[in-house]
Short mmCIF file of C-alpha atoms in Angstrom, two decimals:
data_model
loop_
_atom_site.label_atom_id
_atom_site.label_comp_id
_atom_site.label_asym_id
_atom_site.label_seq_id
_atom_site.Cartn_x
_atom_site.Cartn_y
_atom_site.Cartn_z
CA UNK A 1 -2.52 -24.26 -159.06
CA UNK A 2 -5.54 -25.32 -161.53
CA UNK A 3 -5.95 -22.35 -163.61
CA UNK A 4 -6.51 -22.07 -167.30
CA UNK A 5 -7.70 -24.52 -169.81
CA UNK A 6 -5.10 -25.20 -172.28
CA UNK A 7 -5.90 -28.12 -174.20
CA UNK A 8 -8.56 -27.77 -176.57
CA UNK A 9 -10.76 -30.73 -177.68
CA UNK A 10 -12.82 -29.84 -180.61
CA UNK A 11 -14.46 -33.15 -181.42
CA UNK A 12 -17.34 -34.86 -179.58
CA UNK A 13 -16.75 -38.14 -177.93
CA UNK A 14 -19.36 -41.04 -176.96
CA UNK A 15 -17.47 -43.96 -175.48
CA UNK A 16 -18.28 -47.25 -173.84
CA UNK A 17 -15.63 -47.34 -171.34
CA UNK A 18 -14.61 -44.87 -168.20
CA UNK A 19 -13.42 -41.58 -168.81
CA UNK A 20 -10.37 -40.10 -166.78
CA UNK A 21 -8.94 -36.85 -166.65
CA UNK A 22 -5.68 -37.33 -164.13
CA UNK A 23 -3.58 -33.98 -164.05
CA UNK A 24 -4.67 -32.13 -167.43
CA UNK A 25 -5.62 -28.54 -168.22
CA UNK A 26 -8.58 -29.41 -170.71
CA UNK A 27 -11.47 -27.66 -173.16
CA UNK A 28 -13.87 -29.80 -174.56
CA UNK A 29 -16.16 -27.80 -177.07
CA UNK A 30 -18.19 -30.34 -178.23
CA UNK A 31 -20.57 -32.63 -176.44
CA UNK A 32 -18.95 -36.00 -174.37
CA UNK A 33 -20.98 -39.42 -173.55
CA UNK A 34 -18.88 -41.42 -171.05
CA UNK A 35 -20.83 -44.28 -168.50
CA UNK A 36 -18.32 -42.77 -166.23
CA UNK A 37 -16.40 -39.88 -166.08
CA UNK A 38 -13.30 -39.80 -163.47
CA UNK A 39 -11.43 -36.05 -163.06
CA UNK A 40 -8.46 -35.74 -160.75
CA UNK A 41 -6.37 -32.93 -159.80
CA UNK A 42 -7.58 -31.26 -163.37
CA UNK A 43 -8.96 -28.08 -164.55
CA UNK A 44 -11.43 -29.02 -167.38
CA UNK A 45 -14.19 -26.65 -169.15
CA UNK A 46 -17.22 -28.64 -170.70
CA UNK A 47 -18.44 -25.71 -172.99
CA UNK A 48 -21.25 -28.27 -174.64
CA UNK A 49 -23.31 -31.28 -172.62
CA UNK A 50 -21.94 -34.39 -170.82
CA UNK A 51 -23.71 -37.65 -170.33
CA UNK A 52 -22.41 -39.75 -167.80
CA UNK A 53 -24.08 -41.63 -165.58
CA UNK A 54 -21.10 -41.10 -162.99
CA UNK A 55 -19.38 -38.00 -162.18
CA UNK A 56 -16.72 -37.47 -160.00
CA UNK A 57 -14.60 -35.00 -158.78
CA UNK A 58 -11.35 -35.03 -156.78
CA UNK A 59 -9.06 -31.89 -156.42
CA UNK A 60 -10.31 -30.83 -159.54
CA UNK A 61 -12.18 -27.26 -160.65
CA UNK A 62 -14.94 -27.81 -163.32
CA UNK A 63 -16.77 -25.38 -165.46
CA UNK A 64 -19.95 -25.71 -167.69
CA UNK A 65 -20.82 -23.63 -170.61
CA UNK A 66 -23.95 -21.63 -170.62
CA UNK A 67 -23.82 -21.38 -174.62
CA UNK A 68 -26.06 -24.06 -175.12
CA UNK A 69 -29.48 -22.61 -175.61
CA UNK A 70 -31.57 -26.22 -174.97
CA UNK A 71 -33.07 -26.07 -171.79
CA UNK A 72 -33.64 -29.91 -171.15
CA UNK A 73 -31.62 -30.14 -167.91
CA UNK A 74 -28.76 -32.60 -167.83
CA UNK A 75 -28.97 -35.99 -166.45
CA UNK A 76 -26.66 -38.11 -164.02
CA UNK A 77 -27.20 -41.45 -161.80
CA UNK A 78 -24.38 -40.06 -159.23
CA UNK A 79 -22.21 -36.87 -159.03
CA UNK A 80 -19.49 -36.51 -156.20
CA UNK A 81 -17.25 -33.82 -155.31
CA UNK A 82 -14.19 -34.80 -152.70
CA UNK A 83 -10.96 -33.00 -151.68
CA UNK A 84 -10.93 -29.40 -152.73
CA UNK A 85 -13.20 -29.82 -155.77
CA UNK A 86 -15.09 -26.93 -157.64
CA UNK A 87 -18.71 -27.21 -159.89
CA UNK A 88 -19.32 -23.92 -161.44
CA UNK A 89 -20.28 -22.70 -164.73
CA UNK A 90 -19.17 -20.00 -167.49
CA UNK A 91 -19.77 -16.10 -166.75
CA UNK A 92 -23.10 -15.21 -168.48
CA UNK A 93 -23.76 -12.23 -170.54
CA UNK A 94 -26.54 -9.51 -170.87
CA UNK A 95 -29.70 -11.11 -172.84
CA UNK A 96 -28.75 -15.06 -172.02
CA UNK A 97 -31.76 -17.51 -171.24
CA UNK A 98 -32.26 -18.43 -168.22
CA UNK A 99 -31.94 -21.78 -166.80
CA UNK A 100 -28.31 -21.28 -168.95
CA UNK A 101 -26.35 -22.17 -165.40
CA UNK A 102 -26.21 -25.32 -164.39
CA UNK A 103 -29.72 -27.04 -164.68
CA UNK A 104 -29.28 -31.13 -163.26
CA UNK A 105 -31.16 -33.74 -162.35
CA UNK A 106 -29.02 -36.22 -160.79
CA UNK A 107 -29.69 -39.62 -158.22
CA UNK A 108 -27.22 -38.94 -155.62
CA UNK A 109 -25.21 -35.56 -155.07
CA UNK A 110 -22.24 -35.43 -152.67
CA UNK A 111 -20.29 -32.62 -151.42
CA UNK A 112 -17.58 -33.28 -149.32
CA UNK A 113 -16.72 -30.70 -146.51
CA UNK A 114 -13.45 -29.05 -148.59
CA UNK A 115 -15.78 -28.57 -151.99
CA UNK A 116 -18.19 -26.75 -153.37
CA UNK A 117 -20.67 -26.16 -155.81
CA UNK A 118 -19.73 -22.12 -156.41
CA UNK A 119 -21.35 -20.05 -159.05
CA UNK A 120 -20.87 -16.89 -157.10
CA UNK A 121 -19.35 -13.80 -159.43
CA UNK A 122 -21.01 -15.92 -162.65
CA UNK A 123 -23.94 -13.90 -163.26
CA UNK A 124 -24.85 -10.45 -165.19
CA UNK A 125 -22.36 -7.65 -165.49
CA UNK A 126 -24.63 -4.42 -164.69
CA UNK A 127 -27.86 -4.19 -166.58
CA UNK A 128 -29.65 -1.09 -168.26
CA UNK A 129 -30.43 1.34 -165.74
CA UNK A 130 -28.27 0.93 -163.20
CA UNK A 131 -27.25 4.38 -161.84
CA UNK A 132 -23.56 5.56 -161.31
CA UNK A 133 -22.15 3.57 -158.13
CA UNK A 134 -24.92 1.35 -157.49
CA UNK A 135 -24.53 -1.30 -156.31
CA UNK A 136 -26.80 -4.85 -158.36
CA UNK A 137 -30.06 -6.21 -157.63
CA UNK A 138 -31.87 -9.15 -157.90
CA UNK A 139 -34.07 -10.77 -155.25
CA UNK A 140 -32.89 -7.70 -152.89
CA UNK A 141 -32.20 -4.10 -154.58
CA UNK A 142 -28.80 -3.14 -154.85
CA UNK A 143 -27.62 0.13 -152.53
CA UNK A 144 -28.43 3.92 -154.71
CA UNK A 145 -25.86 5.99 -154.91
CA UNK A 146 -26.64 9.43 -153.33
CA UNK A 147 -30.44 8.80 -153.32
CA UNK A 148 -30.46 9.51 -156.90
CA UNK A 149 -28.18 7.58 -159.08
CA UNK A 150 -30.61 4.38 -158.27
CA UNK A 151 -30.31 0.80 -159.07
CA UNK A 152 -32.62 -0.88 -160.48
CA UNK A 153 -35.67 -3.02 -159.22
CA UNK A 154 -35.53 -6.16 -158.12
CA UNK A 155 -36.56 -8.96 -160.65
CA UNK A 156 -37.33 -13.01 -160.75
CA UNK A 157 -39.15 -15.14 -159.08
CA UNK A 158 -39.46 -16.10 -155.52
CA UNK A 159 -40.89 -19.64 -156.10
CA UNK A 160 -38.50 -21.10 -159.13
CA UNK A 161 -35.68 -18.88 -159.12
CA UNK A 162 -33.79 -19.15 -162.45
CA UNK A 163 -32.08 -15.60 -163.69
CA UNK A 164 -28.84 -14.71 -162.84
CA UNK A 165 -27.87 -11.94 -160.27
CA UNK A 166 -26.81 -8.55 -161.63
CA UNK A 167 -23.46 -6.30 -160.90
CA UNK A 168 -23.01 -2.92 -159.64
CA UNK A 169 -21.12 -0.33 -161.39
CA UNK A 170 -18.82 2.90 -161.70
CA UNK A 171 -19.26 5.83 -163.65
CA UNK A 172 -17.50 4.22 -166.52
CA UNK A 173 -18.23 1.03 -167.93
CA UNK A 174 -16.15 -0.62 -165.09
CA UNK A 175 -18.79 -3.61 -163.37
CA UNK A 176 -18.73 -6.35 -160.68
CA UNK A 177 -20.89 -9.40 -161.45
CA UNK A 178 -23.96 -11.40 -159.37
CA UNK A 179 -24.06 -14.73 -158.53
CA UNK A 180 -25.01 -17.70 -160.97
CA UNK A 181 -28.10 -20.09 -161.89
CA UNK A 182 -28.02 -23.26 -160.22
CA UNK A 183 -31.26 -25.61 -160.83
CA UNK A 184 -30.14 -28.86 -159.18
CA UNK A 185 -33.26 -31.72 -158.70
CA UNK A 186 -31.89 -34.43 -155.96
CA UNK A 187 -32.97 -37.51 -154.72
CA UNK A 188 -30.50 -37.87 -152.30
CA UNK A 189 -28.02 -34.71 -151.52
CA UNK A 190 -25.35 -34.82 -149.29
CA UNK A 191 -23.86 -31.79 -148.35
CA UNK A 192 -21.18 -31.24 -146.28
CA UNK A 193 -19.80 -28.28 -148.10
CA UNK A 194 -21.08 -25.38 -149.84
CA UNK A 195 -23.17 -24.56 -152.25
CA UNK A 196 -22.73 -20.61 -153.56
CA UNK A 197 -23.86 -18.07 -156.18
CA UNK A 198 -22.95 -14.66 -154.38
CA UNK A 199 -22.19 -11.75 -155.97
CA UNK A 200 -19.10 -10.25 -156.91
CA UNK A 201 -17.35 -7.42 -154.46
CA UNK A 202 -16.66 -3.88 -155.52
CA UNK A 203 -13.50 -2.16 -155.50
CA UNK A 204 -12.86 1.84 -156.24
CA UNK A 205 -15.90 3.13 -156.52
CA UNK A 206 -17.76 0.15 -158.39
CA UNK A 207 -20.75 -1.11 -156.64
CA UNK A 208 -20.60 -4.73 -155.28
CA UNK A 209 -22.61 -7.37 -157.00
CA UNK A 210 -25.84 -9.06 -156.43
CA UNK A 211 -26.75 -12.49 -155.36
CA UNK A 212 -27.80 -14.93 -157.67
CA UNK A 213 -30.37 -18.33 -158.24
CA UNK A 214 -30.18 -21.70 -155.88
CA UNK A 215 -33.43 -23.65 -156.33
CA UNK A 216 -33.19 -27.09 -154.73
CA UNK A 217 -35.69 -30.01 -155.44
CA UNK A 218 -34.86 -32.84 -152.87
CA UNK A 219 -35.77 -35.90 -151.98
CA UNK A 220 -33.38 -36.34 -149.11
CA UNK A 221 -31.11 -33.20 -148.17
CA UNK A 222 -28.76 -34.06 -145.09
CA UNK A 223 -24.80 -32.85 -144.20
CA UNK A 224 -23.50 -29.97 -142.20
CA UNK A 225 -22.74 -27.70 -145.04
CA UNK A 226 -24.29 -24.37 -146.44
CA UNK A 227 -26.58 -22.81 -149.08
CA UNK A 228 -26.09 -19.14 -149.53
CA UNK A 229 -26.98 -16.59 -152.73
CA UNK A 230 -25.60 -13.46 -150.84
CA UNK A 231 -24.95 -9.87 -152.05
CA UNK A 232 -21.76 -8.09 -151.40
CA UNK A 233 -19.76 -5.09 -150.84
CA UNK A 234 -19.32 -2.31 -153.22
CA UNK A 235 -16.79 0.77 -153.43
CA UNK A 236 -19.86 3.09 -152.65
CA UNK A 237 -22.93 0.66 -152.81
CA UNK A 238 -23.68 -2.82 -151.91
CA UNK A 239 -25.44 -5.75 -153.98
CA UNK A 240 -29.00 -6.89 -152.86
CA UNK A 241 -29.43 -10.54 -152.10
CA UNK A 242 -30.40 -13.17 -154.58
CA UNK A 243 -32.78 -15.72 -154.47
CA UNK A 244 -32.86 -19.55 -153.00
CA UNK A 245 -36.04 -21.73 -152.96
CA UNK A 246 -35.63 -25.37 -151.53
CA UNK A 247 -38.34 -27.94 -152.06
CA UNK A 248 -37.41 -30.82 -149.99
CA UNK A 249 -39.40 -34.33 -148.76
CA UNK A 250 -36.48 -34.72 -146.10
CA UNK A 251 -34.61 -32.11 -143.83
CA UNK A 252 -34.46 -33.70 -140.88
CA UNK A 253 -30.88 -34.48 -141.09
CA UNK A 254 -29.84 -30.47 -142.36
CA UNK A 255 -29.86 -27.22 -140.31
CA UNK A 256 -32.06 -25.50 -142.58
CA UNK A 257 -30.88 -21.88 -141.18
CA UNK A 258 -27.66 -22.72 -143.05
CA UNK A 259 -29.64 -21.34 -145.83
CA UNK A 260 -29.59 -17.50 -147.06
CA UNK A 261 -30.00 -14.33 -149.25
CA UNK A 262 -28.55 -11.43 -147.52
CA UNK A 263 -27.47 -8.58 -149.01
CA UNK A 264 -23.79 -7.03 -149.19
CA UNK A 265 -24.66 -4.63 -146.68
CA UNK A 266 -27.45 -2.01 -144.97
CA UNK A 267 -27.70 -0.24 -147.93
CA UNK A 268 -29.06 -2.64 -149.86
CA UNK A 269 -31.72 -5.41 -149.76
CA UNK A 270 -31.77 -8.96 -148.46
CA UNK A 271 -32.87 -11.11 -151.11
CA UNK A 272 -35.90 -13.95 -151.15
CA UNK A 273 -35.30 -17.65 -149.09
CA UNK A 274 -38.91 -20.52 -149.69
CA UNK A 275 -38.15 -23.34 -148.13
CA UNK A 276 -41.24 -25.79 -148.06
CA UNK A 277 -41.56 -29.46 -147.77
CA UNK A 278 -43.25 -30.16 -151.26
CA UNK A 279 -42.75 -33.97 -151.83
CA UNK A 280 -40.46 -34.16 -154.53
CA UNK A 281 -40.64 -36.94 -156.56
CA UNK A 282 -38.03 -39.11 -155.45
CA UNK A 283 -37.40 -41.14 -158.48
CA UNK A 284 -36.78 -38.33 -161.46
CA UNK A 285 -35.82 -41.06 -164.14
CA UNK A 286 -38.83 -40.82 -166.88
CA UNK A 287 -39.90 -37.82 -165.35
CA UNK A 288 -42.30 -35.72 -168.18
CA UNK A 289 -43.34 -32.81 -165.64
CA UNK A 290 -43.39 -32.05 -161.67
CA UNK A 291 -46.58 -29.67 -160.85
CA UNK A 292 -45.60 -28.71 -156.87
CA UNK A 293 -48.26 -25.49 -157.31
CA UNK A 294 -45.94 -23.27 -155.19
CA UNK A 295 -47.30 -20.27 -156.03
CA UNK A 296 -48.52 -20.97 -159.74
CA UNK A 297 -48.79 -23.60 -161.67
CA UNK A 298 -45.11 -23.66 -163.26
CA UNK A 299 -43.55 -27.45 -164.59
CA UNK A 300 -40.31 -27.55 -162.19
CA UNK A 301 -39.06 -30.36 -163.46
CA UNK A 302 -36.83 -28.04 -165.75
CA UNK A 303 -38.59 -29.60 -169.19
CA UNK A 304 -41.15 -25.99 -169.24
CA UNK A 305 -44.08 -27.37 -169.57
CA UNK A 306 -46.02 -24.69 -167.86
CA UNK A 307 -49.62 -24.80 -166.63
CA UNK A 308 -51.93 -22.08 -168.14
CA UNK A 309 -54.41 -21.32 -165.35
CA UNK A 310 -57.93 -20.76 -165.88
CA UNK A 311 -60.53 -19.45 -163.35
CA UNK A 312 -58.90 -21.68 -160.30
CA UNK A 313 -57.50 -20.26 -157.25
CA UNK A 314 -54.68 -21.22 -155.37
CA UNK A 315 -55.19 -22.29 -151.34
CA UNK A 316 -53.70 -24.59 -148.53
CA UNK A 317 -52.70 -28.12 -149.60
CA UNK A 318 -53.68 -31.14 -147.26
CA UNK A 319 -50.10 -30.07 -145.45
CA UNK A 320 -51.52 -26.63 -144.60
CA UNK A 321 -48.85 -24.82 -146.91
CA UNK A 322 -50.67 -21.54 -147.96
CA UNK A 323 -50.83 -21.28 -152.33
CA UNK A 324 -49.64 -24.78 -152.52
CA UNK A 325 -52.86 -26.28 -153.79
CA UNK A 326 -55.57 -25.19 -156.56
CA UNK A 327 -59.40 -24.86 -156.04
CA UNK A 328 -61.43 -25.74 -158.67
CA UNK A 329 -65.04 -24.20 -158.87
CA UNK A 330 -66.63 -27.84 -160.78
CA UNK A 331 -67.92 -25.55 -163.55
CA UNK A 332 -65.25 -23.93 -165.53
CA UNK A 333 -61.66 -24.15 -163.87
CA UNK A 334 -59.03 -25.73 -165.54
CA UNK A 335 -55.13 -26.05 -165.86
CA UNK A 336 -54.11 -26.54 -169.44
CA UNK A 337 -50.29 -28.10 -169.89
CA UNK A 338 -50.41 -27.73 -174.16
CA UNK A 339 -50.50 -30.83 -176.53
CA UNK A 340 -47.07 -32.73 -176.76
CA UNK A 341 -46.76 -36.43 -177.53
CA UNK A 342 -44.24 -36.63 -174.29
CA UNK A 343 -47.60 -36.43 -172.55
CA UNK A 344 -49.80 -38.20 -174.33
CA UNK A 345 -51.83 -40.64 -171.88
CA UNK A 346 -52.17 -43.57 -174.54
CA UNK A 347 -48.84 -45.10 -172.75
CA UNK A 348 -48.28 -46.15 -169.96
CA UNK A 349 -48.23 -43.57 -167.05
CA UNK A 350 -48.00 -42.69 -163.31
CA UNK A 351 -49.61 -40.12 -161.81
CA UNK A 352 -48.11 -39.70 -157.85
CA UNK A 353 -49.73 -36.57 -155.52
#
């Protein structure tokens, strides 16, 4: 079986030729540059950043850290998962940033029907406030114990989904954990497996842990596979669901009610699924900000550079998707984005609506 990681590497590594990992248990703590990197049958754990303009995956489990605090997303031309392969990323602890899952932008993403991108059981343990036996909550609150030992309230955001899910408890310190953060922008996804961040079950008397974070920007999203940020079963209480949001420009070719948040069971809340058709840039290479206006005026291209709204109200866009558009009153309404060189306009520049 792949389990364990027990070959440390403690230098970083930028090489000019293919990397291959055939049959190792590996750790690499420092960062790795490879045009291509090749993992077979391996268990490896990439605690810092890899650049690679080719990833793939055969019979292999990988984790990413979630120690590094930058929150520029990580970049790839292709990433492919075949046989029984495994994307996930490290557990997270109490106070961590979001967007410290797994935060990609990659060209073409394929999931074969035996692997998965799984994140489930990755999130929070239990956070302040959680009552004895409760079970987590995120997008859906977790079950209360009794009526009075209560979780807590739900938290995060419906539109860009980024925090990880939270875990029920005992009356000790004894916890499950949610689901994961998964920020994944796709021109072309594939998926014939799964992609998961469910929460962690319960056993005893511990409550069962909440979903977690799937937020999708795709170009193209086809295959017979499965989204789902789900709650689950406690000792006494159940985890409430997590949260997905899916911005797509092409569904045609997916069953989009292979997509959910439910909660662990009818004790506790189903969590938060958007879904729109936003027209996703297709081509994310050189890509300084992504304004969709889902909601608010939030930079989901992962890079943060936030709108700051100012007297302008959201409305329907010219696809009739309600607070997908702003109105501005031709007086005094404005979106500020903040003064950084990245986008300067005294380059060269393309503006696409």
């Amino acid at each position: 079986g792949k389990t364990g990681y027990t070959t440390p590497i403690n230098t970083a590594m930028d090489l000019n030729s293919t990397l291959i990992i055939d049959n190792a248990h590996v750790t690499f703590n420092e960062s790795i540059a490879s045009p291509d990197v090749q993992i077979n049958n391996a268990n490896v754990y990439f605690k810092n950043t890899i650049n690679s303009a080719s990833l793939k995956l055969h019979d292999s489990l990988v984790s990413m850290g979630i120690n590094n605090t930058d929150k520029t997303p990580q970049q790839f031309g292709s990433v492919e998962l075949t046989g029984t392969s495994i994307l996930t990323h490290d557990s997270a602890t109490i106070g961590q940033d979001q967007r410290a899952g797994i935060n990609w932008i990659v060209d073409t993403l394929t999931v074969s029907e035996t692997s998965k991108i799984d994140v489930s059981s990755r999130g929070y343990k239990y956070k302040s406030g959680t009552g004895l036996y409760s079970g987590g909550s995120y997008g859906g609150r977790g079950g209360s114990y009794n009526g009075s030992n209560k979780s807590i309230a739900t938290y995060g955001d419906l539109y860009s989904p980024v925090d990880f899910g939270s875990g029920g408890r005992d009356n000790t310190s004894n916890s499950t954990r949610g689901g994961g953060a998964l920020h994944l922008v796709v021109n072309q996804l594939t998926l014939n497996g799964r992609i998961l961040s469910n929460g962690q079950a319960g056993s005893g008397s511990i409550g069962g842990g909440s979903g977690g974070s799937v937020w999708l920007d795709v170009g193209t999203l086809n295959g017979i596979g499965d989204i789902r940020a789900g709650g689950n079963a406690g000792g006494y209480e159940r985890g409430g669901g997590g949260r997905v949001a899916i911005y797509y420009d092409n569904a045609s070719g997916f069953d989009l009610n292979n997509v959910s948040a439910k909660s662990g069971g009818t004790d506790a809340g189903d969590g938060t699924v958007y879904i729109t058709a936003s027209h996703t840039p297709s081509n994310t290479d050189g890509l300084v900000a992504y304004y969709p206006f889902s909601g608010k005026a939030d930079d989901l291209s992962g890079l943060n550079r936030h709108g700051v709204v100012t007297n302008a109200s959201l409305t329907k866009d010219r696809y009739n998707n309600d607070n997908s558009a702003y109105y501005f009153n031709g007086v005094d309404s404005y979106i500020a984005i903040g003064n950084e060189s990245s986008i300067d306009l005294d380059k060269d520049f393309t503006f696409s609506a």
